[in-house]
CSV table of C-alpha atoms in Angstrom, one decimal:
chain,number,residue,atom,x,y,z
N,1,UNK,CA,-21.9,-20.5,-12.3
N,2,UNK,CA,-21.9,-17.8,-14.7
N,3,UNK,CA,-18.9,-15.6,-14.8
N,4,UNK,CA,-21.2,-12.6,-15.1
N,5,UNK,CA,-23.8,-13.2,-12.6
N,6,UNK,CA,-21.7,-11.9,-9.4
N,7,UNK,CA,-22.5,-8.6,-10.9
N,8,UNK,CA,-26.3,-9.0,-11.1
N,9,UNK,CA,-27.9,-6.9,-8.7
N,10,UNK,CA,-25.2,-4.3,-8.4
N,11,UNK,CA,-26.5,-0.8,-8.9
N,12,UNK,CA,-24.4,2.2,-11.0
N,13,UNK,CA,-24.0,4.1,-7.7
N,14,UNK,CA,-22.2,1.1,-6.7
N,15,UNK,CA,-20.0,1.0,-9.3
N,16,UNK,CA,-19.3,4.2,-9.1
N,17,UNK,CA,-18.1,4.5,-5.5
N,18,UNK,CA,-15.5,1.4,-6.6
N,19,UNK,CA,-14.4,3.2,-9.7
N,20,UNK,CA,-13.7,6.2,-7.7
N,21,UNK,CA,-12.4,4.4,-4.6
N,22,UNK,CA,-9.9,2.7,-7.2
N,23,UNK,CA,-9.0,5.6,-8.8
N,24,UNK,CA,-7.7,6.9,-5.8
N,25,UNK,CA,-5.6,3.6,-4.6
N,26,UNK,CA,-4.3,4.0,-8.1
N,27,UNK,CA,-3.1,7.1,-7.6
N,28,UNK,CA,-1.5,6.0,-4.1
N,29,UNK,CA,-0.1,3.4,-5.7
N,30,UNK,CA,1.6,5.4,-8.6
N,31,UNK,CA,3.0,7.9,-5.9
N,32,UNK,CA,4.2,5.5,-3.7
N,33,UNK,CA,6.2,3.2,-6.7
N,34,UNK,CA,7.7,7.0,-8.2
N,35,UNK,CA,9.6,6.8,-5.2
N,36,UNK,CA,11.1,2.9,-5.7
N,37,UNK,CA,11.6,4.2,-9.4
N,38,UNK,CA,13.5,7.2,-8.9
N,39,UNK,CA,15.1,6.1,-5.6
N,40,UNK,CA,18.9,5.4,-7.5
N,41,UNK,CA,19.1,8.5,-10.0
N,42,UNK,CA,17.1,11.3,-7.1
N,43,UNK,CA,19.4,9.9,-4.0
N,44,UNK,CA,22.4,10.2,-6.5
N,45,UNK,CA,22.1,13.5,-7.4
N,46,UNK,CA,20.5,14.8,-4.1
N,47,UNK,CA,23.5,13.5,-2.2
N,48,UNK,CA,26.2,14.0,-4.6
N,49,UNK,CA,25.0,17.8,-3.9
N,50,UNK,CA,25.0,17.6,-0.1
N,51,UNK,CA,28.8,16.0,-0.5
N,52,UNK,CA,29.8,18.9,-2.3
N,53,UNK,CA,28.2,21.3,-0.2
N,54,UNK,CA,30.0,19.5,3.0
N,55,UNK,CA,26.2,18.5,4.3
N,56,UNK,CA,27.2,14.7,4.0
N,57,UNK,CA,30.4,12.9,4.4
N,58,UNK,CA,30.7,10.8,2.1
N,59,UNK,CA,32.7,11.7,-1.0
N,60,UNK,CA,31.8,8.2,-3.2
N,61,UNK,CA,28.0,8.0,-3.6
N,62,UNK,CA,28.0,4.5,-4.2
N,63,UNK,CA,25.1,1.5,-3.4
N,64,UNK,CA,25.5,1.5,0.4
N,65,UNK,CA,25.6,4.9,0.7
N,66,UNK,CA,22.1,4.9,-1.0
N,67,UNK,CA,20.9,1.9,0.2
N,68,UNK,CA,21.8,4.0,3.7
N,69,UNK,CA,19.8,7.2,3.1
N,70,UNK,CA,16.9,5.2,1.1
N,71,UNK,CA,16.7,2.7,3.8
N,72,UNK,CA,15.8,5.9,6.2
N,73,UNK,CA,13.5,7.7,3.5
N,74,UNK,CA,11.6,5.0,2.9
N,75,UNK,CA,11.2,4.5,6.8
N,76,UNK,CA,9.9,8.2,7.3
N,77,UNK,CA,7.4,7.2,4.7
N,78,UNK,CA,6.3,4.3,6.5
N,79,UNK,CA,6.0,5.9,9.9
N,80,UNK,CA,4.0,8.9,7.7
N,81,UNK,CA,1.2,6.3,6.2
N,82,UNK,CA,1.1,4.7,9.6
N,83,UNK,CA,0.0,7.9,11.4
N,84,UNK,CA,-2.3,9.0,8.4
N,85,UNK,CA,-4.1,5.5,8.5
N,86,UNK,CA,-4.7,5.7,12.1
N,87,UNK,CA,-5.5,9.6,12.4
N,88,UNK,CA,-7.9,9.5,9.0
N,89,UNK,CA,-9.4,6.4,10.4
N,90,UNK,CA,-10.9,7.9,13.3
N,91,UNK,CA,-11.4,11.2,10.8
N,92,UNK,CA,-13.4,9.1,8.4
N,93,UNK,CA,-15.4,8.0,11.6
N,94,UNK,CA,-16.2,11.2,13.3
N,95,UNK,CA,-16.6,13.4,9.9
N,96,UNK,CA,-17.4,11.0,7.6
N,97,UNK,CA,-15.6,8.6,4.5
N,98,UNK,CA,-16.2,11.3,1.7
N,99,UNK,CA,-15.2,14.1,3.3
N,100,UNK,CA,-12.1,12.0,4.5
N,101,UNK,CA,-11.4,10.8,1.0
N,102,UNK,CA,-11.5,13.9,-0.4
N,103,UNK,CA,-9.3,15.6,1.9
N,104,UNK,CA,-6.7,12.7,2.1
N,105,UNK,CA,-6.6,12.2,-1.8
N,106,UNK,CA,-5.3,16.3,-1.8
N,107,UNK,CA,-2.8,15.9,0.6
N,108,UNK,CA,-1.1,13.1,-1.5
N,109,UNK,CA,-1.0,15.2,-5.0
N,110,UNK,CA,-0.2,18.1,-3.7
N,111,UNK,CA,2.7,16.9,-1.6
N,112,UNK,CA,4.2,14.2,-4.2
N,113,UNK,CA,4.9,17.2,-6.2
N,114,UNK,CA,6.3,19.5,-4.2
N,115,UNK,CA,8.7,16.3,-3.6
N,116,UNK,CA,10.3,18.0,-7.3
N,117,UNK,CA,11.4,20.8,-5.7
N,118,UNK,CA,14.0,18.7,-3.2
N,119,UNK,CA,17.2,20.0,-3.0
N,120,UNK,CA,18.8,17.5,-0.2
N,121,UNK,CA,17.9,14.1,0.8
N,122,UNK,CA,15.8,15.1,3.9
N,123,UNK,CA,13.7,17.7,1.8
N,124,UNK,CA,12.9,14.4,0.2
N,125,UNK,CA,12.2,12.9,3.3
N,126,UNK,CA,9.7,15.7,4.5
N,127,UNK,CA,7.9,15.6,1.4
N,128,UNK,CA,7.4,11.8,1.3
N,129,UNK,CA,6.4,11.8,5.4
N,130,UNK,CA,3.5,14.0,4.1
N,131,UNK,CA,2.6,12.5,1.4
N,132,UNK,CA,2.4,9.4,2.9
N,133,UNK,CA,-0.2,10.5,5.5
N,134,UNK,CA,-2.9,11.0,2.7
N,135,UNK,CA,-2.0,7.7,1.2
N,136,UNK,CA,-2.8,5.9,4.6
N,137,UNK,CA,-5.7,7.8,5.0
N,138,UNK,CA,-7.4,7.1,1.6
N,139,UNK,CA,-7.4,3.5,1.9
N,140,UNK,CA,-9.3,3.5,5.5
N,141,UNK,CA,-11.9,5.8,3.6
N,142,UNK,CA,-12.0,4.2,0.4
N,143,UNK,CA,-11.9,0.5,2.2
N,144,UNK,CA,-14.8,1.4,4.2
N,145,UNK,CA,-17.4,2.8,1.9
N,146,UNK,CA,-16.4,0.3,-0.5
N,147,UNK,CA,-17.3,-2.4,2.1
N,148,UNK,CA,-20.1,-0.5,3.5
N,149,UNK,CA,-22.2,0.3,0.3
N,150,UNK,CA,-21.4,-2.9,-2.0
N,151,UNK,CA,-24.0,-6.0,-1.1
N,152,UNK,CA,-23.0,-7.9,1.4
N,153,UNK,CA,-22.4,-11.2,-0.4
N,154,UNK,CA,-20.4,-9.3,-3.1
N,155,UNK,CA,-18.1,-7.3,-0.9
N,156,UNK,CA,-15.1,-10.1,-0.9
N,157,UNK,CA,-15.0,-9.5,-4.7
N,158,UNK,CA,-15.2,-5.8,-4.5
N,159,UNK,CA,-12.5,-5.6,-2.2
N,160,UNK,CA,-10.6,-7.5,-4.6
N,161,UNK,CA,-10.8,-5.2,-7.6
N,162,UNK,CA,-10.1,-2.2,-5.3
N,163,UNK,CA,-6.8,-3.6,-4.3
N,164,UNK,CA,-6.4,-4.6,-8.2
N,165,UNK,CA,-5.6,-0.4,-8.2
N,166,UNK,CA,-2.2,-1.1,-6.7
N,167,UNK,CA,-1.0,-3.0,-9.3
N,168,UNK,CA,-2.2,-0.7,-11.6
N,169,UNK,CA,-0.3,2.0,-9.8
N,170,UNK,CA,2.5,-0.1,-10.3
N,171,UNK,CA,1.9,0.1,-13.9
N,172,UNK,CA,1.0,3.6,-14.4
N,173,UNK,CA,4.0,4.8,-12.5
N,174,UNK,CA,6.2,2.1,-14.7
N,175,UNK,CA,4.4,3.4,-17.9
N,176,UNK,CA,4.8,7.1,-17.0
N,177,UNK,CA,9.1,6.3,-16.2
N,178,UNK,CA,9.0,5.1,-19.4
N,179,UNK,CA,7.3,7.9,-21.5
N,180,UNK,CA,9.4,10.6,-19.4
N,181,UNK,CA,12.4,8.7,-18.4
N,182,UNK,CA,14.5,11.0,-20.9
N,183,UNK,CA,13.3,14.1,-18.5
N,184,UNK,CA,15.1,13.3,-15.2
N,185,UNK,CA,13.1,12.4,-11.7
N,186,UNK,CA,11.8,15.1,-10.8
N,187,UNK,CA,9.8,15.4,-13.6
N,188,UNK,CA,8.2,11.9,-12.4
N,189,UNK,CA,7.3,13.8,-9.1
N,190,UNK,CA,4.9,16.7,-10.7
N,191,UNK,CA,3.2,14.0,-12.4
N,192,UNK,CA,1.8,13.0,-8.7
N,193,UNK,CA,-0.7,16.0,-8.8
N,194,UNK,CA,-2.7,14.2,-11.7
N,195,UNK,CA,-4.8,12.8,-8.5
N,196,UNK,CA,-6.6,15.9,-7.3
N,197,UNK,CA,-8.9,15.3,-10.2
N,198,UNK,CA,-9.9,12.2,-8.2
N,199,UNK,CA,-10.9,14.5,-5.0
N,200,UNK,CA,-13.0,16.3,-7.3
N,201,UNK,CA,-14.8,13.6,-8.9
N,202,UNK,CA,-15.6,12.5,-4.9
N,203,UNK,CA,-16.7,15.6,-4.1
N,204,UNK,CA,-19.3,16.0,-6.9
N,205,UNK,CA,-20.7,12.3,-7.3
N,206,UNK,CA,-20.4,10.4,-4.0
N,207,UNK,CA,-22.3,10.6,-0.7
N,208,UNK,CA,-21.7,9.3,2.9
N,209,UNK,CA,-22.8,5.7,3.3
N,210,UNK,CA,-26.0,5.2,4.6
N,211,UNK,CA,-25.5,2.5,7.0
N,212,UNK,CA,-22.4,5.3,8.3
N,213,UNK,CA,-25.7,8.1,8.1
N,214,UNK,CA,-27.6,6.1,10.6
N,215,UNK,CA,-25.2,4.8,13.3
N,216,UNK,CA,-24.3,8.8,13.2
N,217,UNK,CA,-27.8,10.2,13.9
N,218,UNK,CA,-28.1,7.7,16.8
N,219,UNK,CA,-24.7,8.8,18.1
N,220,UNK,CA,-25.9,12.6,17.8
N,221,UNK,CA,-29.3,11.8,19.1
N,222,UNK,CA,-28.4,9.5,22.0
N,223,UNK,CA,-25.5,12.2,22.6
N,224,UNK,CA,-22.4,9.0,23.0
N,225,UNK,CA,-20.6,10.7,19.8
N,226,UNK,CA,-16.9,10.1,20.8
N,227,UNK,CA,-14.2,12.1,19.4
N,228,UNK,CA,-11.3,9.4,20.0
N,229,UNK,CA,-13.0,6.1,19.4
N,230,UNK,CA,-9.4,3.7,19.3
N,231,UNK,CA,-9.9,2.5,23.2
N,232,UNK,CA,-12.6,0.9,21.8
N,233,UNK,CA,-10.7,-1.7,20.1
N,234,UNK,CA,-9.1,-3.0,22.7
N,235,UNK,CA,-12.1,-3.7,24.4
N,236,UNK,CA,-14.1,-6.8,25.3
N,237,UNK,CA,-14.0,-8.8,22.0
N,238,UNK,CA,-12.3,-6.5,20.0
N,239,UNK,CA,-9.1,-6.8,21.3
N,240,UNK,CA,-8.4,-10.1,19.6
N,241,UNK,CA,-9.8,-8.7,16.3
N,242,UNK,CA,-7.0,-5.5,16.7
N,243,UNK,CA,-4.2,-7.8,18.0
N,244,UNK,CA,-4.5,-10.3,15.2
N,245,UNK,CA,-5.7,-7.8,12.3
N,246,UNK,CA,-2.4,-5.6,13.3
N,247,UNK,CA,0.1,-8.6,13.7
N,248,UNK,CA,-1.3,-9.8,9.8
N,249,UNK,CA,-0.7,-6.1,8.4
N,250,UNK,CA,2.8,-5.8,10.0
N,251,UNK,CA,4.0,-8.7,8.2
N,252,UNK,CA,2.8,-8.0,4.6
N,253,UNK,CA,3.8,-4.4,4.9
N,254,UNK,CA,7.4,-5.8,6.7
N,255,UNK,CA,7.9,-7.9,3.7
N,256,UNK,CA,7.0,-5.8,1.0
N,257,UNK,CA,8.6,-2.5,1.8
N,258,UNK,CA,11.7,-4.4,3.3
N,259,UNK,CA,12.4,-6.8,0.7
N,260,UNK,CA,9.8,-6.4,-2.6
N,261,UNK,CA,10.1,-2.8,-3.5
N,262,UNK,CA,14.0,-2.7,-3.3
N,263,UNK,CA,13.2,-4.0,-6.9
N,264,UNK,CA,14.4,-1.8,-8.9
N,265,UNK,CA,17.5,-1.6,-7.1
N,266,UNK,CA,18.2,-5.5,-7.5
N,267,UNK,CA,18.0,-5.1,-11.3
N,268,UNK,CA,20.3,-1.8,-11.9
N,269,UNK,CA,22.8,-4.3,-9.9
N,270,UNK,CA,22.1,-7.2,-12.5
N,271,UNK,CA,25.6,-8.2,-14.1
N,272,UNK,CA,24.2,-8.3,-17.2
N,273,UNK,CA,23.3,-4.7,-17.4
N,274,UNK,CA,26.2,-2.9,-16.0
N,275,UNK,CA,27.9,-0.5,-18.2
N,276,UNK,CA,24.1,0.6,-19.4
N,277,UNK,CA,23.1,4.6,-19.6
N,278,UNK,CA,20.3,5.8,-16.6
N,279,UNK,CA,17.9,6.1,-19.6
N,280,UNK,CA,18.1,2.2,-21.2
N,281,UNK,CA,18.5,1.0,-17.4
N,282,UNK,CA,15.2,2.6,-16.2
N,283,UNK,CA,13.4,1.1,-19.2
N,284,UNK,CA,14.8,-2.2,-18.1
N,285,UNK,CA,13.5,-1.4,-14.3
N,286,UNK,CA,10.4,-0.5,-15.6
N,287,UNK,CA,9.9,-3.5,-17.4
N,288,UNK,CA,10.6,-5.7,-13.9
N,289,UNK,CA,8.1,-3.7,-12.5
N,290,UNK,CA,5.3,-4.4,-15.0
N,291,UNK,CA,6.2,-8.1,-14.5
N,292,UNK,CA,6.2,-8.2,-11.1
N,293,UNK,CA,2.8,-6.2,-11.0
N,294,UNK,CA,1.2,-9.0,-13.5
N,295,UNK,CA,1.7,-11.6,-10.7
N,296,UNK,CA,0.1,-9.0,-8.2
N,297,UNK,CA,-2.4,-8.2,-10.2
N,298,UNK,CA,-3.4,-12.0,-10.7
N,299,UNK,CA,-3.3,-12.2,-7.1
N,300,UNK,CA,-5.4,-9.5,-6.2
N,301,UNK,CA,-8.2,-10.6,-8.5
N,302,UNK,CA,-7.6,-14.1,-6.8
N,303,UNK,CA,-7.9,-13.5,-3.4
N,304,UNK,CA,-11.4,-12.5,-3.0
N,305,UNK,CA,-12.9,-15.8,-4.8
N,306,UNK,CA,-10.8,-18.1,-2.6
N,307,UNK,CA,-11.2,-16.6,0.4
N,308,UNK,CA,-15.0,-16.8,-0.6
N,309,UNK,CA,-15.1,-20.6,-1.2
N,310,UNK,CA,-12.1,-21.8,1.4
N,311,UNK,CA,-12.2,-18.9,3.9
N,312,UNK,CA,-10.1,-15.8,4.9
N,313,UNK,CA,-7.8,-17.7,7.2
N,314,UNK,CA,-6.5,-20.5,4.8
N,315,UNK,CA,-5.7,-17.5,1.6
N,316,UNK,CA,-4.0,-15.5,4.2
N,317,UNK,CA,-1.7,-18.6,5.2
N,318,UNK,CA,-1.2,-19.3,1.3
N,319,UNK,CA,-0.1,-15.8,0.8
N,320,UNK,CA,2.4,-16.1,3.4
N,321,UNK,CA,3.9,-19.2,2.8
N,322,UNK,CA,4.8,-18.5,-0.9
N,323,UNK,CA,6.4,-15.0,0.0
N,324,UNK,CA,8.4,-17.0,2.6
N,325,UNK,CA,9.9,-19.4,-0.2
N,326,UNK,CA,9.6,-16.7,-3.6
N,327,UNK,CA,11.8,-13.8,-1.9
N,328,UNK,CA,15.0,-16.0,-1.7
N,329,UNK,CA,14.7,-17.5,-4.3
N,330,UNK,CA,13.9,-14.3,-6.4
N,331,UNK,CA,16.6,-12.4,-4.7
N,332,UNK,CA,19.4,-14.7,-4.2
N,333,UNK,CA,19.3,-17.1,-7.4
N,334,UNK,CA,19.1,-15.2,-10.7
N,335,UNK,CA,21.9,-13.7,-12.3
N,336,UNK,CA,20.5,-12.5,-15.3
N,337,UNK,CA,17.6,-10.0,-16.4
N,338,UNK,CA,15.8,-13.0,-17.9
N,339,UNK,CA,15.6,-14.9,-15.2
N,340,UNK,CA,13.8,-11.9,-12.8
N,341,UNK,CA,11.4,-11.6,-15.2
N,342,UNK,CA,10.3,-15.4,-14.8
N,343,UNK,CA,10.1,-15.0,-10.8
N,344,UNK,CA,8.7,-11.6,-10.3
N,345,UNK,CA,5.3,-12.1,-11.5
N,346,UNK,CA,5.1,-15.3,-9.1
N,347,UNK,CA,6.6,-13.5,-5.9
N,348,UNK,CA,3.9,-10.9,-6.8
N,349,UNK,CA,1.0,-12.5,-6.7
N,350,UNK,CA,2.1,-13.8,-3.3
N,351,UNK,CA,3.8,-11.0,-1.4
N,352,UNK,CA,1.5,-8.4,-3.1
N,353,UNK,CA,-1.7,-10.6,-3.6
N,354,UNK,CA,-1.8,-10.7,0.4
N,355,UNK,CA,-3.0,-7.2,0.6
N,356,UNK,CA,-6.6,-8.4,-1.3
N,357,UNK,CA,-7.0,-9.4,2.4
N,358,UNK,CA,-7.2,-6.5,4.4
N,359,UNK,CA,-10.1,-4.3,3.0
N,360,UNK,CA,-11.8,-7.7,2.7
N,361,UNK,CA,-11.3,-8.7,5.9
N,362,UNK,CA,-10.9,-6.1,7.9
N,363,UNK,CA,-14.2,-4.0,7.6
N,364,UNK,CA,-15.4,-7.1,9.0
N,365,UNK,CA,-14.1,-6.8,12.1
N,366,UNK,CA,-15.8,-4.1,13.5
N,367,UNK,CA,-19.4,-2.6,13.9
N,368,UNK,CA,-20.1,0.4,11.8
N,369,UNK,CA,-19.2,3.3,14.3
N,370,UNK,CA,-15.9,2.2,14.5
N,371,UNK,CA,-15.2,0.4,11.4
N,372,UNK,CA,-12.8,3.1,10.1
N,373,UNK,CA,-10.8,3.5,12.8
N,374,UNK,CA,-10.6,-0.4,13.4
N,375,UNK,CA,-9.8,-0.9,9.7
N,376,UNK,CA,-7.1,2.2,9.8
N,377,UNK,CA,-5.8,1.2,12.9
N,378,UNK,CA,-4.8,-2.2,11.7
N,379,UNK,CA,-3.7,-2.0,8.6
N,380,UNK,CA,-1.7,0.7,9.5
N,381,UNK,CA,-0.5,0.4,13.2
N,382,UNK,CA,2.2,-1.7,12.6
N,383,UNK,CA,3.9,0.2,9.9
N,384,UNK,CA,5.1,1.7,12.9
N,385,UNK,CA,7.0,-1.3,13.1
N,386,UNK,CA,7.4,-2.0,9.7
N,387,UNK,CA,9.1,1.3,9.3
N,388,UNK,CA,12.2,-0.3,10.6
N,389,UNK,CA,11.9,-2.7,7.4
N,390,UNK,CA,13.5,-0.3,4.5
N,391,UNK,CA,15.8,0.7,7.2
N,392,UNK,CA,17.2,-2.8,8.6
N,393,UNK,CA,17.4,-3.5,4.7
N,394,UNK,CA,19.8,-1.3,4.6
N,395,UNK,CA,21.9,-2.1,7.4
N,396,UNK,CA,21.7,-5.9,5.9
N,397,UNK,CA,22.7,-4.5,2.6
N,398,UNK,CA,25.9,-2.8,4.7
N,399,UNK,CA,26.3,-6.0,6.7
N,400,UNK,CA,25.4,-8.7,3.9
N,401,UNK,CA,26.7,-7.3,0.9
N,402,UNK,CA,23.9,-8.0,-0.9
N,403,UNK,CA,20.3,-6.6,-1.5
N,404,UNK,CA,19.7,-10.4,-2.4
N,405,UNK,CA,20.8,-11.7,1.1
N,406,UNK,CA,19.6,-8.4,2.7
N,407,UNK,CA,15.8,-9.5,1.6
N,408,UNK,CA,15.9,-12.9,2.0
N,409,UNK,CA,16.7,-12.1,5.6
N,410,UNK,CA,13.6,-10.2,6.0
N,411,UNK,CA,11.5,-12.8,4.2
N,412,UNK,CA,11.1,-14.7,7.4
N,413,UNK,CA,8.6,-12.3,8.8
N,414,UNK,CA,6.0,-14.7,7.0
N,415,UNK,CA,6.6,-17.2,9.6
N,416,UNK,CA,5.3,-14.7,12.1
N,417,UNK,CA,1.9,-14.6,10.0
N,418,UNK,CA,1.9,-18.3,10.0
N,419,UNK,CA,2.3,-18.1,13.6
N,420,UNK,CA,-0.6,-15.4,14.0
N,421,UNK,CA,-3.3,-16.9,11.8
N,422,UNK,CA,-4.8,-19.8,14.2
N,423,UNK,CA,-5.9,-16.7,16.5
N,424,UNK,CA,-7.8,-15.2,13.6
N,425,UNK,CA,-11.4,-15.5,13.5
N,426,UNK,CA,-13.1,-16.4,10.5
N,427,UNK,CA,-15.8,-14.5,9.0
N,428,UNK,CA,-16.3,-15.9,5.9
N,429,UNK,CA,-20.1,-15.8,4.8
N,430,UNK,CA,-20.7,-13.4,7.6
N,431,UNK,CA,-22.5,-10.3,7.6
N,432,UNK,CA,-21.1,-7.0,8.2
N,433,UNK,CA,-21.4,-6.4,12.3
N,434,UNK,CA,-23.6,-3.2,12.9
């Protein structure tokens, strides 16, 4: 087949909705990776401040001490995104995916970089609770009207390139440490309000779906609009579909935000770079990044195409078993910089590539008046959950010693996906349910 002709037939308005839909998971992304970037050199200084000022005990700010009070920032993040997804779901639903977009995509910029004016580690914490609930929120919007105005035989694709915007986060956020990392963190932080422009290009160029425009009239005109539509997924058929949808998202969020983005961390403890100043060693952790976000990248562009020829199901299983074997063996076996840069580009196109799956296949669990919230809820239920991931690292890094045994540990929440799948229903070649 010609490489092209998958985008025969696709209109400009179509492509539009993507680019801006992308745009604004880029933007997520960059926001959420400032955080794993500046995570060392912020918590340092944040702390070291609160230990002088008596508001923290310890006197030697040392790994465990920030593996500690990271552990629990990135867990308030978590539990933030998890609450957005779910509330901006049912938002997106009841007032519509632009509106919901445009709103969510604000609340990120604005509150990434107000995150610059910290002054103690749970400033921090507050900013990056609500920052997080506009990132959740934007991908249950941007999922859905992706999914809901792209052909139906083309969405898997789409879906694909829209999660391609993480990695591209990645590598905006690791290009920008790079151009500024001479500037200090927070400087990093008030780059974060670049995405507003985003919620203005929403507001003046897309519209609400029309399949979203139609269910809506007949809600309003048969008068069964409901405010609060998540009892619904737990209802009749449904149930399955949430169950098994949440059970899939726990575990890829579990793994990467327990184990994957403690990245950066990992390399500042490399051997071979000890004795480096913060400027040469964030170039170095920038680098990793990029290299880990070229594996991710592959795999998001991957996933669509095979789950289009051997089914949702099977790519799922693939993505888990290869971030059950690559995080130990990324974490535990290299002892030089060299060597992470050979594995990080394979663990990310599984433990990242996973996440291809979910605006793919989750849009086509549900009918249209509830695809939002069913989307939102699952994706981002179990980062209640997963919350705990970040923060169990942590104790593992206390308890273990290592981050390198602390991850592998949390690498065998892929069996639990393993585990999960045969309940999964397969809707490959399916049309959206109305």
């Amino acid at each position: 087949m010609n490489p092209t002709s998958w985008r025969e037939g696709i209109t400009p308005y179509q492509w539009l909705v993507l680019l801006v839909a992308w745009l604004g998971w880029v933007f997520d992304s960059m926001d959420a990776t400032i955080y794993a970037i500046v995570l060392h050199p912020a918590l340092e200084d944040l702390l070291s401040a609160s230990a002088a000022s008596g508001q923290v005990s310890h006197e030697v700010i040392g790994p465990e001490v920030i593996g500690w009070y990271g552990g629990i920032i990135f867990s308030i993040f978590l539990v933030g995104w998890a609450i957005g997804g779910v509330l901006f779901g049912v938002v997106a639903d009841y007032l519509g995916r632009t509106k919901t977009l445009i709103i969510t995509i604000l609340i990120y910029a604005v509150f990434t970089g107000l995150a610059a004016l910290s002054q103690t580690w749970w400033h921090l914490g507050i900013y990056r609770f609500v920052t997080a609930l506009g990132i959740g929120g934007e991908w249950a919007a941007g999922a859905t009207i992706v999914a809901e105005v792209w052909p139906e035989e083309k969405r898997a694709k789409a879906a694909g390139i829209l999660q391609s915007a993480w990695a591209a986060g990645f590598f905006l956020a690791a290009s920008v440490n790079l151009l500024l990392r001479g500037y200090g963190w927070r400087v990093l932080f008030l780059v974060g309000v670049l995405p507003a422009l985003v919620a203005l290009m929403v507001r003046l160029w897309v519209k609400e779906p029309d399949r979203w425009l139609k269910v809506r009239a007949q809600e309003l005109q048969s008068g069964s609009v409901r405010r609060v539509k998540l009892p619904e997924l737990f209802q009749g058929g449904l149930r399955r579909h949430t169950v098994v949808g949440s059970v899939l998202a726990f575990v890829a969020v579990f793994g990467l935000w327990g184990a994957t983005n403690w990245t950066p961390t990992l390399v500042r403890a490399l051997p071979d770079l000890q004795g480096l100043d913060r400027a040469a060693l964030s170039a170095y952790v920038s680098y990793a990044i990029m290299a880990l976000n070229l594996g991710a990248l592959v795999g998001y562009l991957s996933f669509g195409p095979l789950a289009d020829r051997f089914g949702r199901r099977p790519i799922f299983a693939l993505m888990c078993a290869g971030s059950l074997v690559m995080l130990p063996v990324t974490f535990l076996t290299p002892h030089a910089y060299a060597h992470i840069l050979i594995l990080l580009p394979v663990l990310g196109f599984f433990n990242n590539g996973i996440f291809s799956g979910f605006p793919i296949y989750l849009p086509e669990l549900y009918p249209t008046r509830i695809r939002a919230t069913g989307a939102g809820f699952c994706f981002n239920a179990g980062r209640v959950l997963a919350s705990t991931g970040p923060f169990l690292t942590g104790f593992l890094v206390a308890t273990l010693g290592s981050f390198g045994r602390a991850a592998s540990a949390i690498a065998l929440i892929y069996l639990v996906g393993l585990l999960i799948l045969p309940f999964a229903p397969e809707t490959r070649g399916r049309p959206l349910p109305e």
